[in-house]
Amino acid sequence: MSMIFPLLLILFFVLIYFTIKGLKKKKENITTIEILIFVLYMLSFLLFGIGLITHSNQHTDAIDPVDLECYIPFGEKHIITLILYFICFNISAGFIWVKGRKLPPLSLVLFLIFLFIGIVINSAILIQITTHNTETLDVYKENIGTFLFIFTPALSLIIAIGLLIKVIKEEKIEAKNKTYKNKFINYCNTFLADKFNESIWALLFLIPVFITITIILMLFGQDVNSISKVFTDTTTWALSQKSHPPILDHKGHYLCTVAAKGSPDIVKPIRLGKRHKNIIIVNRQLQIANAFEEMITDISPKLHRFIRSNYDKYGYNLSLKINSKMGSNITYILMKPLEWIFLISLYLLCLNPEKKINKQYKI
């Protein structure tokens, strides 16, 4: 694993090198500043990717900040909408940068529309990631997320505005250089050159194109307001409107506790509970295991100390290796036979087994 990251980094820079080489052939008179901005933009993708790796949890997930986990600034269900506009924006920016006014009029207008939409979305992303409230995450006090995410939308805005200025200037120069023998037509051309260039047409058609794309996205399971929900269906970020579950108690990462981090439809969380003064997620399996442990304590404290010492010795280290959603789901399933043994034992030896089970981790 330690060798994979340097290799990927080398491949990334090799890709940038050959991309620049190809651009020099396609685009005439490419400047050093343009190359520098392109390289910085590509590097911002790398930082953004690292940000997504370290901030990959949805607002419904219970996380442990000790494991350097945090919440993603985009809603999972609606992220397809964001990805589509991201792709359209970058393709449009690329074509306008390389071809400029040499593009067919309709293509240029369409690319400008995506540039305008990109400006709005990147502004929203900037607002979203500049505020990251980690106070509810206890030990996670650093706000490295903003640093990792900020460069891509910021550079996108700079590039988009720069390309718009470039197109407007080129259009004015081209329109003013055109002359017609007919005075009336010449007057109309001059008037329209000042009032209605491709940028204006792009603004006029922006809403119809946006509505069309929204309808297409709805056919693929997106909501009519996915473009706003992708920011609001999150937690800890500026535009977030959701709250996250209590953070996991990293001192209680034993097999049953880890199971509470799994998929809700599998591990079946039932309520919140308290363990060592920390709020945790409780499921039936965890309650049964703890009730069984309590019963062993009542019957034989010495046996309980022996079991607990071994569980403390191996349980935590093992839990670190399975501390993920998939690992927790597998753990929950593997623990099922043991859960049934615990439950049968409770019903055999306890007068009120359900009462003992239900009182576990009461707040």
mmCIF file of C-alpha atoms in Angstrom:
data_model
loop_
_atom_site.group_PDB
_atom_site.id
_atom_site.type_symbol
_atom_site.label_atom_id
_atom_site.label_comp_id
_atom_site.label_asym_id
_atom_site.label_seq_id
_atom_site.Cartn_x
_atom_site.Cartn_y
_atom_site.Cartn_z
ATOM 1 C CA MET A 1 0.000 0.000 0.000
ATOM 2 C CA SER A 2 2.885 2.348 0.806
ATOM 3 C CA MET A 3 4.205 1.888 -2.755
ATOM 4 C CA ILE A 4 0.863 2.407 -4.505
ATOM 5 C CA PHE A 5 0.490 6.107 -3.656
ATOM 6 C CA PRO A 6 3.938 7.197 -5.007
ATOM 7 C CA LEU A 7 3.295 5.199 -8.197
ATOM 8 C CA LEU A 8 -0.101 6.847 -8.663
ATOM 9 C CA LEU A 9 1.520 10.240 -8.083
ATOM 10 C CA ILE A 10 4.145 9.530 -10.768
ATOM 11 C CA LEU A 11 1.430 8.380 -13.202
ATOM 12 C CA PHE A 12 -0.546 11.538 -12.433
ATOM 13 C CA PHE A 13 2.380 13.824 -13.340
ATOM 14 C CA VAL A 14 3.170 11.754 -16.452
ATOM 15 C CA LEU A 15 -0.461 12.226 -17.534
ATOM 16 C CA ILE A 16 -0.205 15.991 -16.977
ATOM 17 C CA TYR A 17 3.025 16.111 -19.022
ATOM 18 C CA PHE A 18 1.550 14.322 -22.046
ATOM 19 C CA THR A 19 -1.693 16.321 -21.799
ATOM 20 C CA ILE A 20 0.266 19.600 -21.954
ATOM 21 C CA LYS A 21 2.265 18.247 -24.885
ATOM 22 C CA GLY A 22 -0.977 17.429 -26.721
ATOM 23 C CA LEU A 23 -2.473 20.832 -25.913
ATOM 24 C CA LYS A 24 0.527 22.649 -27.396
ATOM 25 C CA LYS A 25 -0.190 20.906 -30.700
ATOM 26 C CA LYS A 26 -3.918 21.677 -30.611
ATOM 27 C CA LYS A 27 -3.822 25.226 -29.248
ATOM 28 C CA GLU A 28 -1.764 27.921 -30.923
ATOM 29 C CA ASN A 29 0.149 30.486 -28.869
ATOM 30 C CA ILE A 30 -0.457 28.789 -25.514
ATOM 31 C CA THR A 31 1.058 30.949 -22.764
ATOM 32 C CA THR A 32 3.076 29.979 -19.692
ATOM 33 C CA ILE A 33 0.308 31.341 -17.432
ATOM 34 C CA GLU A 34 -2.251 29.091 -19.155
ATOM 35 C CA ILE A 35 -0.005 26.042 -18.653
ATOM 36 C CA LEU A 36 0.546 26.994 -15.003
ATOM 37 C CA ILE A 37 -3.208 27.351 -14.364
ATOM 38 C CA PHE A 38 -3.839 24.002 -16.095
ATOM 39 C CA VAL A 39 -1.218 22.226 -13.931
ATOM 40 C CA LEU A 40 -2.601 23.813 -10.745
ATOM 41 C CA TYR A 41 -6.117 22.799 -11.777
ATOM 42 C CA MET A 42 -5.008 19.188 -12.279
ATOM 43 C CA LEU A 43 -3.222 19.204 -8.905
ATOM 44 C CA SER A 44 -6.407 20.528 -7.290
ATOM 45 C CA PHE A 45 -8.170 17.353 -8.485
ATOM 46 C CA LEU A 46 -5.567 15.328 -6.593
ATOM 47 C CA LEU A 47 -6.230 17.259 -3.373
ATOM 48 C CA PHE A 48 -9.980 17.007 -3.955
ATOM 49 C CA GLY A 49 -9.644 13.233 -4.341
ATOM 50 C CA ILE A 50 -7.702 12.975 -1.067
ATOM 51 C CA GLY A 51 -10.448 15.055 0.543
ATOM 52 C CA LEU A 52 -13.108 12.618 -0.667
ATOM 53 C CA ILE A 53 -11.110 9.660 0.702
ATOM 54 C CA THR A 54 -10.825 11.216 4.170
ATOM 55 C CA HIS A 55 -14.365 12.679 4.079
ATOM 56 C CA SER A 56 -16.361 9.796 2.626
ATOM 57 C CA ASN A 57 -19.130 9.167 5.170
ATOM 58 C CA GLN A 58 -22.759 10.129 4.613
ATOM 59 C CA HIS A 59 -24.750 11.950 7.293
ATOM 60 C CA THR A 60 -26.469 8.673 8.270
ATOM 61 C CA ASP A 61 -23.171 6.985 9.221
ATOM 62 C CA ALA A 62 -21.818 6.808 12.761
ATOM 63 C CA ILE A 63 -18.101 7.571 12.575
ATOM 64 C CA ASP A 64 -15.061 7.464 14.822
ATOM 65 C CA PRO A 65 -12.958 10.649 14.381
ATOM 66 C CA VAL A 66 -9.986 8.808 15.920
ATOM 67 C CA ASP A 67 -9.848 6.787 12.689
ATOM 68 C CA LEU A 68 -9.554 10.094 10.741
ATOM 69 C CA GLU A 69 -13.067 9.682 9.367
ATOM 70 C CA CYS A 70 -15.314 12.613 8.537
ATOM 71 C CA TYR A 71 -18.422 13.544 6.562
ATOM 72 C CA ILE A 72 -18.603 14.242 2.830
ATOM 73 C CA PRO A 73 -19.905 17.688 1.779
ATOM 74 C CA PHE A 74 -22.175 16.155 -0.905
ATOM 75 C CA GLY A 75 -25.329 14.050 -0.559
ATOM 76 C CA GLU A 76 -24.826 10.521 -1.902
ATOM 77 C CA LYS A 77 -28.277 10.161 -3.483
ATOM 78 C CA HIS A 78 -27.945 13.363 -5.512
ATOM 79 C CA ILE A 79 -24.252 13.269 -6.390
ATOM 80 C CA ILE A 80 -24.946 12.044 -9.972
ATOM 81 C CA THR A 81 -26.361 15.508 -10.732
ATOM 82 C CA LEU A 82 -23.179 17.146 -9.468
ATOM 83 C CA ILE A 83 -20.936 14.744 -11.405
ATOM 84 C CA LEU A 84 -22.846 15.368 -14.667
ATOM 85 C CA TYR A 85 -22.515 19.141 -14.387
ATOM 86 C CA PHE A 86 -18.859 18.757 -13.365
ATOM 87 C CA ILE A 87 -18.137 16.753 -16.543
ATOM 88 C CA CYS A 88 -20.136 19.143 -18.767
ATOM 89 C CA PHE A 89 -18.397 22.160 -17.226
ATOM 90 C CA ASN A 90 -14.894 20.809 -17.775
ATOM 91 C CA ILE A 91 -15.599 19.635 -21.344
ATOM 92 C CA SER A 92 -17.081 23.061 -22.151
ATOM 93 C CA ALA A 93 -14.154 24.903 -20.565
ATOM 94 C CA GLY A 94 -11.701 22.727 -22.504
ATOM 95 C CA PHE A 95 -13.346 23.355 -25.881
ATOM 96 C CA ILE A 96 -13.718 27.109 -25.303
ATOM 97 C CA TRP A 97 -10.099 27.363 -24.148
ATOM 98 C CA VAL A 98 -8.682 25.457 -27.131
ATOM 99 C CA LYS A 99 -11.083 26.538 -29.923
ATOM 100 C CA GLY A 100 -12.613 29.782 -28.691
ATOM 101 C CA ARG A 101 -14.522 31.641 -31.434
ATOM 102 C CA LYS A 102 -13.622 28.914 -33.948
ATOM 103 C CA LEU A 103 -16.403 26.759 -32.492
ATOM 104 C CA PRO A 104 -19.743 26.534 -34.372
ATOM 105 C CA PRO A 105 -22.188 29.159 -32.983
ATOM 106 C CA LEU A 106 -24.656 26.655 -31.479
ATOM 107 C CA SER A 107 -21.869 24.616 -29.863
ATOM 108 C CA LEU A 108 -20.342 27.771 -28.420
ATOM 109 C CA VAL A 109 -23.690 28.856 -26.945
ATOM 110 C CA LEU A 110 -24.204 25.387 -25.390
ATOM 111 C CA PHE A 111 -20.690 25.371 -23.905
ATOM 112 C CA LEU A 112 -21.230 28.870 -22.515
ATOM 113 C CA ILE A 113 -24.474 27.704 -20.865
ATOM 114 C CA PHE A 114 -22.562 24.973 -19.007
ATOM 115 C CA LEU A 115 -19.927 27.541 -18.102
ATOM 116 C CA PHE A 116 -22.602 29.763 -16.510
ATOM 117 C CA ILE A 117 -24.154 26.792 -14.669
ATOM 118 C CA GLY A 118 -20.656 25.785 -13.538
ATOM 119 C CA ILE A 119 -20.057 29.242 -12.080
ATOM 120 C CA VAL A 120 -23.228 28.953 -9.976
ATOM 121 C CA ILE A 121 -22.466 25.383 -8.809
ATOM 122 C CA ASN A 122 -18.804 26.110 -8.016
ATOM 123 C CA SER A 123 -19.893 29.163 -6.020
ATOM 124 C CA ALA A 124 -22.241 26.895 -4.036
ATOM 125 C CA ILE A 125 -19.415 24.379 -3.481
ATOM 126 C CA LEU A 126 -17.163 27.182 -2.217
ATOM 127 C CA ILE A 127 -19.849 28.303 0.233
ATOM 128 C CA GLN A 128 -20.405 24.683 1.318
ATOM 129 C CA ILE A 129 -16.783 23.804 2.063
ATOM 130 C CA THR A 130 -15.588 27.072 3.613
ATOM 131 C CA THR A 131 -17.530 26.265 6.808
ATOM 132 C CA HIS A 132 -16.929 22.873 8.419
ATOM 133 C CA ASN A 133 -18.344 22.601 11.937
ATOM 134 C CA THR A 134 -16.541 19.700 13.641
ATOM 135 C CA GLU A 135 -17.510 20.622 17.211
ATOM 136 C CA THR A 136 -19.987 17.723 17.345
ATOM 137 C CA LEU A 137 -17.212 15.299 16.379
ATOM 138 C CA ASP A 138 -15.463 15.654 19.754
ATOM 139 C CA VAL A 139 -11.759 14.890 19.170
ATOM 140 C CA TYR A 140 -11.837 15.864 15.465
ATOM 141 C CA LYS A 141 -10.824 19.495 15.892
ATOM 142 C CA GLU A 142 -8.938 20.125 12.645
ATOM 143 C CA ASN A 143 -10.613 21.534 9.548
ATOM 144 C CA ILE A 144 -8.375 20.019 6.882
ATOM 145 C CA GLY A 145 -11.447 19.361 4.714
ATOM 146 C CA THR A 146 -11.723 22.995 3.601
ATOM 147 C CA PHE A 147 -8.050 23.054 2.558
ATOM 148 C CA LEU A 148 -8.385 19.870 0.490
ATOM 149 C CA PHE A 149 -11.638 20.861 -1.238
ATOM 150 C CA ILE A 150 -11.245 24.610 -1.788
ATOM 151 C CA PHE A 151 -8.791 24.737 -4.714
ATOM 152 C CA THR A 152 -10.904 22.954 -7.352
ATOM 153 C CA PRO A 153 -14.014 25.197 -7.132
ATOM 154 C CA ALA A 154 -11.886 28.337 -6.677
ATOM 155 C CA LEU A 155 -9.785 27.609 -9.781
ATOM 156 C CA SER A 156 -12.929 26.560 -11.686
ATOM 157 C CA LEU A 157 -14.421 29.995 -11.034
ATOM 158 C CA ILE A 158 -11.233 31.776 -12.129
ATOM 159 C CA ILE A 159 -11.048 29.683 -15.320
ATOM 160 C CA ALA A 160 -14.762 30.143 -16.149
ATOM 161 C CA ILE A 161 -14.708 33.921 -15.667
ATOM 162 C CA GLY A 162 -11.465 34.193 -17.657
ATOM 163 C CA LEU A 163 -12.939 32.201 -20.559
ATOM 164 C CA LEU A 164 -16.122 34.307 -20.572
ATOM 165 C CA ILE A 165 -14.087 37.523 -20.778
ATOM 166 C CA LYS A 166 -12.025 35.960 -23.587
ATOM 167 C CA VAL A 167 -15.124 35.002 -25.624
ATOM 168 C CA ILE A 168 -16.790 38.413 -25.151
ATOM 169 C CA LYS A 169 -13.634 40.261 -26.271
ATOM 170 C CA GLU A 170 -13.178 38.016 -29.314
ATOM 171 C CA GLU A 171 -16.853 38.431 -30.269
ATOM 172 C CA LYS A 172 -16.701 42.222 -30.078
ATOM 173 C CA ILE A 173 -13.540 42.369 -32.175
ATOM 174 C CA GLU A 174 -15.013 40.036 -34.817
ATOM 175 C CA ALA A 175 -18.381 41.823 -34.942
ATOM 176 C CA LYS A 176 -16.839 45.289 -35.238
ATOM 177 C CA ASN A 177 -14.554 44.161 -38.025
ATOM 178 C CA LYS A 178 -17.559 43.105 -40.136
ATOM 179 C CA THR A 179 -18.896 45.759 -42.489
ATOM 180 C CA TYR A 180 -21.838 45.654 -44.894
ATOM 181 C CA LYS A 181 -22.614 47.798 -47.931
ATOM 182 C CA ASN A 182 -26.211 48.252 -46.817
ATOM 183 C CA LYS A 183 -26.217 50.968 -44.143
ATOM 184 C CA PHE A 184 -29.241 49.572 -42.320
ATOM 185 C CA ILE A 185 -27.765 46.047 -42.087
ATOM 186 C CA ASN A 186 -24.443 47.524 -41.012
ATOM 187 C CA TYR A 187 -26.226 49.507 -38.272
ATOM 188 C CA CYS A 188 -28.086 46.385 -37.098
ATOM 189 C CA ASN A 189 -24.820 44.401 -36.961
ATOM 190 C CA THR A 190 -23.123 47.095 -34.902
ATOM 191 C CA PHE A 191 -26.109 47.300 -32.552
ATOM 192 C CA LEU A 192 -26.349 43.529 -32.092
ATOM 193 C CA ALA A 193 -22.581 43.249 -31.618
ATOM 194 C CA ASP A 194 -22.910 45.463 -28.564
ATOM 195 C CA LYS A 195 -26.136 43.925 -27.238
ATOM 196 C CA PHE A 196 -26.543 40.294 -28.331
ATOM 197 C CA ASN A 197 -23.401 38.171 -28.531
ATOM 198 C CA GLU A 198 -23.117 34.441 -27.772
ATOM 199 C CA SER A 199 -22.865 35.125 -24.040
ATOM 200 C CA ILE A 200 -26.278 36.830 -24.036
ATOM 201 C CA TRP A 201 -27.831 33.980 -26.006
ATOM 202 C CA ALA A 202 -26.302 31.535 -23.522
ATOM 203 C CA LEU A 203 -28.007 33.380 -20.662
ATOM 204 C CA LEU A 204 -31.349 33.393 -22.515
ATOM 205 C CA PHE A 205 -31.226 29.624 -23.113
ATOM 206 C CA LEU A 206 -29.713 28.739 -19.716
ATOM 207 C CA ILE A 207 -33.017 27.949 -17.969
ATOM 208 C CA PRO A 208 -34.504 25.846 -20.839
ATOM 209 C CA VAL A 209 -31.286 23.774 -21.012
ATOM 210 C CA PHE A 210 -31.194 23.428 -17.209
ATOM 211 C CA ILE A 211 -34.828 22.218 -17.152
ATOM 212 C CA THR A 212 -34.137 19.727 -19.966
ATOM 213 C CA ILE A 213 -31.128 18.251 -18.128
ATOM 214 C CA THR A 214 -33.119 18.073 -14.871
ATOM 215 C CA ILE A 215 -35.872 16.084 -16.635
ATOM 216 C CA ILE A 216 -33.261 13.703 -18.102
ATOM 217 C CA LEU A 217 -31.664 13.255 -14.660
ATOM 218 C CA MET A 218 -35.078 12.489 -13.140
ATOM 219 C CA LEU A 219 -35.335 9.529 -15.525
ATOM 220 C CA PHE A 220 -32.169 8.197 -13.833
ATOM 221 C CA GLY A 221 -33.590 8.459 -10.317
ATOM 222 C CA GLN A 222 -32.577 12.002 -9.402
ATOM 223 C CA ASP A 223 -34.993 14.458 -7.748
ATOM 224 C CA VAL A 224 -36.229 17.667 -9.337
ATOM 225 C CA ASN A 225 -34.255 19.589 -6.674
ATOM 226 C CA SER A 226 -31.192 17.315 -6.552
ATOM 227 C CA ILE A 227 -28.925 20.256 -7.378
ATOM 228 C CA SER A 228 -29.825 21.819 -4.006
ATOM 229 C CA LYS A 229 -30.233 18.572 -2.036
ATOM 230 C CA VAL A 230 -26.695 17.518 -2.963
ATOM 231 C CA PHE A 231 -25.564 20.272 -0.568
ATOM 232 C CA THR A 232 -28.347 20.205 2.050
ATOM 233 C CA ASP A 233 -28.544 16.411 2.557
ATOM 234 C CA THR A 234 -25.203 16.530 4.389
ATOM 235 C CA THR A 235 -23.917 17.218 7.884
ATOM 236 C CA THR A 236 -21.234 19.483 9.463
ATOM 237 C CA TRP A 237 -20.898 21.683 6.329
ATOM 238 C CA ALA A 238 -22.151 25.227 5.628
ATOM 239 C CA LEU A 239 -25.379 24.331 3.781
ATOM 240 C CA SER A 240 -26.021 21.085 5.681
ATOM 241 C CA GLN A 241 -29.526 20.486 7.012
ATOM 242 C CA LYS A 242 -29.033 16.972 8.413
ATOM 243 C CA SER A 243 -27.639 15.808 11.742
ATOM 244 C CA HIS A 244 -25.316 12.848 12.144
ATOM 245 C CA PRO A 245 -25.581 9.964 14.641
ATOM 246 C CA PRO A 246 -23.474 10.183 17.827
ATOM 247 C CA ILE A 247 -19.812 9.415 17.204
ATOM 248 C CA LEU A 248 -18.646 5.915 18.021
ATOM 249 C CA ASP A 249 -16.930 5.374 21.344
ATOM 250 C CA HIS A 250 -13.403 4.443 20.246
ATOM 251 C CA LYS A 251 -12.788 2.937 23.692
ATOM 252 C CA GLY A 252 -15.638 0.474 23.156
ATOM 253 C CA HIS A 253 -14.758 -0.893 19.725
ATOM 254 C CA TYR A 254 -15.552 -4.498 20.553
ATOM 255 C CA LEU A 255 -17.208 -6.830 18.093
ATOM 256 C CA CYS A 256 -20.827 -6.041 18.977
ATOM 257 C CA THR A 257 -20.212 -2.277 19.195
ATOM 258 C CA VAL A 258 -18.581 -2.278 15.776
ATOM 259 C CA ALA A 259 -21.673 -4.053 14.384
ATOM 260 C CA ALA A 260 -23.672 -0.915 15.169
ATOM 261 C CA LYS A 261 -21.678 0.866 12.452
ATOM 262 C CA GLY A 262 -23.036 -1.420 9.735
ATOM 263 C CA SER A 263 -25.889 -0.877 7.283
ATOM 264 C CA PRO A 264 -29.069 -0.047 9.239
ATOM 265 C CA ASP A 265 -31.165 -2.582 7.303
ATOM 266 C CA ILE A 266 -28.730 -5.358 8.348
ATOM 267 C CA VAL A 267 -27.603 -4.515 11.894
ATOM 268 C CA LYS A 268 -31.021 -3.049 12.819
ATOM 269 C CA PRO A 269 -30.198 -0.227 15.278
ATOM 270 C CA ILE A 270 -33.071 0.353 17.709
ATOM 271 C CA ARG A 271 -32.083 3.365 19.830
ATOM 272 C CA LEU A 272 -29.285 5.419 21.329
ATOM 273 C CA GLY A 273 -27.550 4.285 24.493
ATOM 274 C CA LYS A 274 -24.750 5.302 26.853
ATOM 275 C CA ARG A 275 -21.421 3.518 27.374
ATOM 276 C CA HIS A 276 -18.627 5.006 29.498
ATOM 277 C CA LYS A 277 -20.431 8.405 29.446
ATOM 278 C CA ASN A 278 -20.478 8.352 25.630
ATOM 279 C CA ILE A 279 -23.573 8.099 23.439
ATOM 280 C CA ILE A 280 -23.528 5.002 21.216
ATOM 281 C CA ILE A 281 -25.863 3.286 18.760
ATOM 282 C CA VAL A 282 -27.536 0.225 20.265
ATOM 283 C CA ASN A 283 -28.913 -2.816 18.456
ATOM 284 C CA ARG A 284 -30.460 -6.004 19.847
ATOM 285 C CA GLN A 285 -27.297 -8.036 19.306
ATOM 286 C CA LEU A 286 -25.293 -5.616 21.442
ATOM 287 C CA GLN A 287 -27.942 -5.685 24.187
ATOM 288 C CA ILE A 288 -28.020 -9.509 24.284
ATOM 289 C CA ALA A 289 -24.204 -9.768 24.404
ATOM 290 C CA ASN A 290 -23.993 -7.268 27.254
ATOM 291 C CA ALA A 291 -26.883 -8.899 29.141
ATOM 292 C CA PHE A 292 -25.099 -12.247 28.846
ATOM 293 C CA GLU A 293 -21.897 -10.669 30.176
ATOM 294 C CA GLU A 294 -23.841 -9.195 33.094
ATOM 295 C CA MET A 295 -25.352 -12.617 33.834
ATOM 296 C CA ILE A 296 -21.869 -14.216 33.884
ATOM 297 C CA THR A 297 -20.764 -11.499 36.339
ATOM 298 C CA ASP A 298 -23.687 -12.346 38.629
ATOM 299 C CA ILE A 299 -22.981 -16.096 38.481
ATOM 300 C CA SER A 300 -19.158 -16.073 38.664
ATOM 301 C CA PRO A 301 -17.158 -12.809 38.904
ATOM 302 C CA LYS A 302 -13.884 -14.739 38.516
ATOM 303 C CA LEU A 303 -15.045 -16.334 35.258
ATOM 304 C CA HIS A 304 -16.180 -12.919 34.026
ATOM 305 C CA ARG A 305 -12.777 -11.366 34.767
ATOM 306 C CA PHE A 306 -11.064 -14.173 32.836
ATOM 307 C CA ILE A 307 -13.392 -13.775 29.816
ATOM 308 C CA ARG A 308 -13.189 -9.960 29.916
ATOM 309 C CA SER A 309 -9.372 -9.889 30.137
ATOM 310 C CA ASN A 310 -9.095 -12.055 27.014
ATOM 311 C CA TYR A 311 -11.825 -10.109 25.227
ATOM 312 C CA ASP A 312 -10.060 -6.833 26.030
ATOM 313 C CA LYS A 313 -6.778 -8.293 24.814
ATOM 314 C CA TYR A 314 -7.981 -9.458 21.379
ATOM 315 C CA GLY A 315 -11.344 -7.784 20.760
ATOM 316 C CA TYR A 316 -10.117 -4.218 20.254
ATOM 317 C CA ASN A 317 -7.259 -5.139 17.870
ATOM 318 C CA LEU A 318 -9.628 -7.309 15.846
ATOM 319 C CA SER A 319 -12.257 -4.579 15.740
ATOM 320 C CA LEU A 320 -9.751 -2.123 14.213
ATOM 321 C CA LYS A 321 -9.416 -4.450 11.224
ATOM 322 C CA ILE A 322 -13.169 -4.707 10.663
ATOM 323 C CA ASN A 323 -14.078 -1.090 11.426
ATOM 324 C CA SER A 324 -15.993 -0.421 8.203
ATOM 325 C CA LYS A 325 -19.561 -0.758 7.009
ATOM 326 C CA MET A 326 -18.896 -4.008 5.142
ATOM 327 C CA GLY A 327 -16.750 -5.396 7.961
ATOM 328 C CA SER A 328 -19.434 -4.508 10.491
ATOM 329 C CA ASN A 329 -22.128 -6.197 8.387
ATOM 330 C CA ILE A 330 -20.031 -9.382 8.149
ATOM 331 C CA THR A 331 -19.288 -9.246 11.891
ATOM 332 C CA TYR A 332 -22.988 -8.920 12.680
ATOM 333 C CA ILE A 333 -23.829 -11.988 10.551
ATOM 334 C CA LEU A 334 -20.945 -14.044 12.001
ATOM 335 C CA MET A 335 -22.022 -13.110 15.534
ATOM 336 C CA LYS A 336 -25.592 -14.357 14.943
ATOM 337 C CA PRO A 337 -24.981 -17.973 16.134
ATOM 338 C CA LEU A 338 -23.233 -16.644 19.259
ATOM 339 C CA GLU A 339 -26.105 -14.201 19.804
ATOM 340 C CA TRP A 340 -28.591 -17.118 19.756
ATOM 341 C CA ILE A 341 -26.438 -19.055 22.266
ATOM 342 C CA PHE A 342 -26.371 -15.975 24.538
ATOM 343 C CA LEU A 343 -30.143 -15.558 24.179
ATOM 344 C CA ILE A 344 -30.895 -19.231 24.960
ATOM 345 C CA SER A 345 -28.584 -19.025 27.999
ATOM 346 C CA LEU A 346 -30.409 -15.927 29.241
ATOM 347 C CA TYR A 347 -33.801 -17.603 28.869
ATOM 348 C CA LEU A 348 -32.504 -20.710 30.659
ATOM 349 C CA LEU A 349 -30.865 -18.956 33.611
ATOM 350 C CA CYS A 350 -32.636 -15.594 34.055
ATOM 351 C CA LEU A 351 -36.036 -14.998 35.614
ATOM 352 C CA ASN A 352 -36.791 -11.948 33.416
ATOM 353 C CA PRO A 353 -34.488 -12.221 30.382
ATOM 354 C CA GLU A 354 -36.179 -9.508 28.284
ATOM 355 C CA LYS A 355 -36.079 -7.059 31.181
ATOM 356 C CA LYS A 356 -32.343 -7.698 31.569
ATOM 357 C CA ILE A 357 -31.809 -7.285 27.802
ATOM 358 C CA ASN A 358 -33.849 -4.081 27.467
ATOM 359 C CA LYS A 359 -32.143 -2.286 30.367
ATOM 360 C CA GLN A 360 -28.699 -2.518 28.702
ATOM 361 C CA TYR A 361 -27.136 0.856 27.772
ATOM 362 C CA LYS A 362 -30.150 2.832 29.011
ATOM 363 C CA ILE A 363 -29.631 6.580 28.895
#
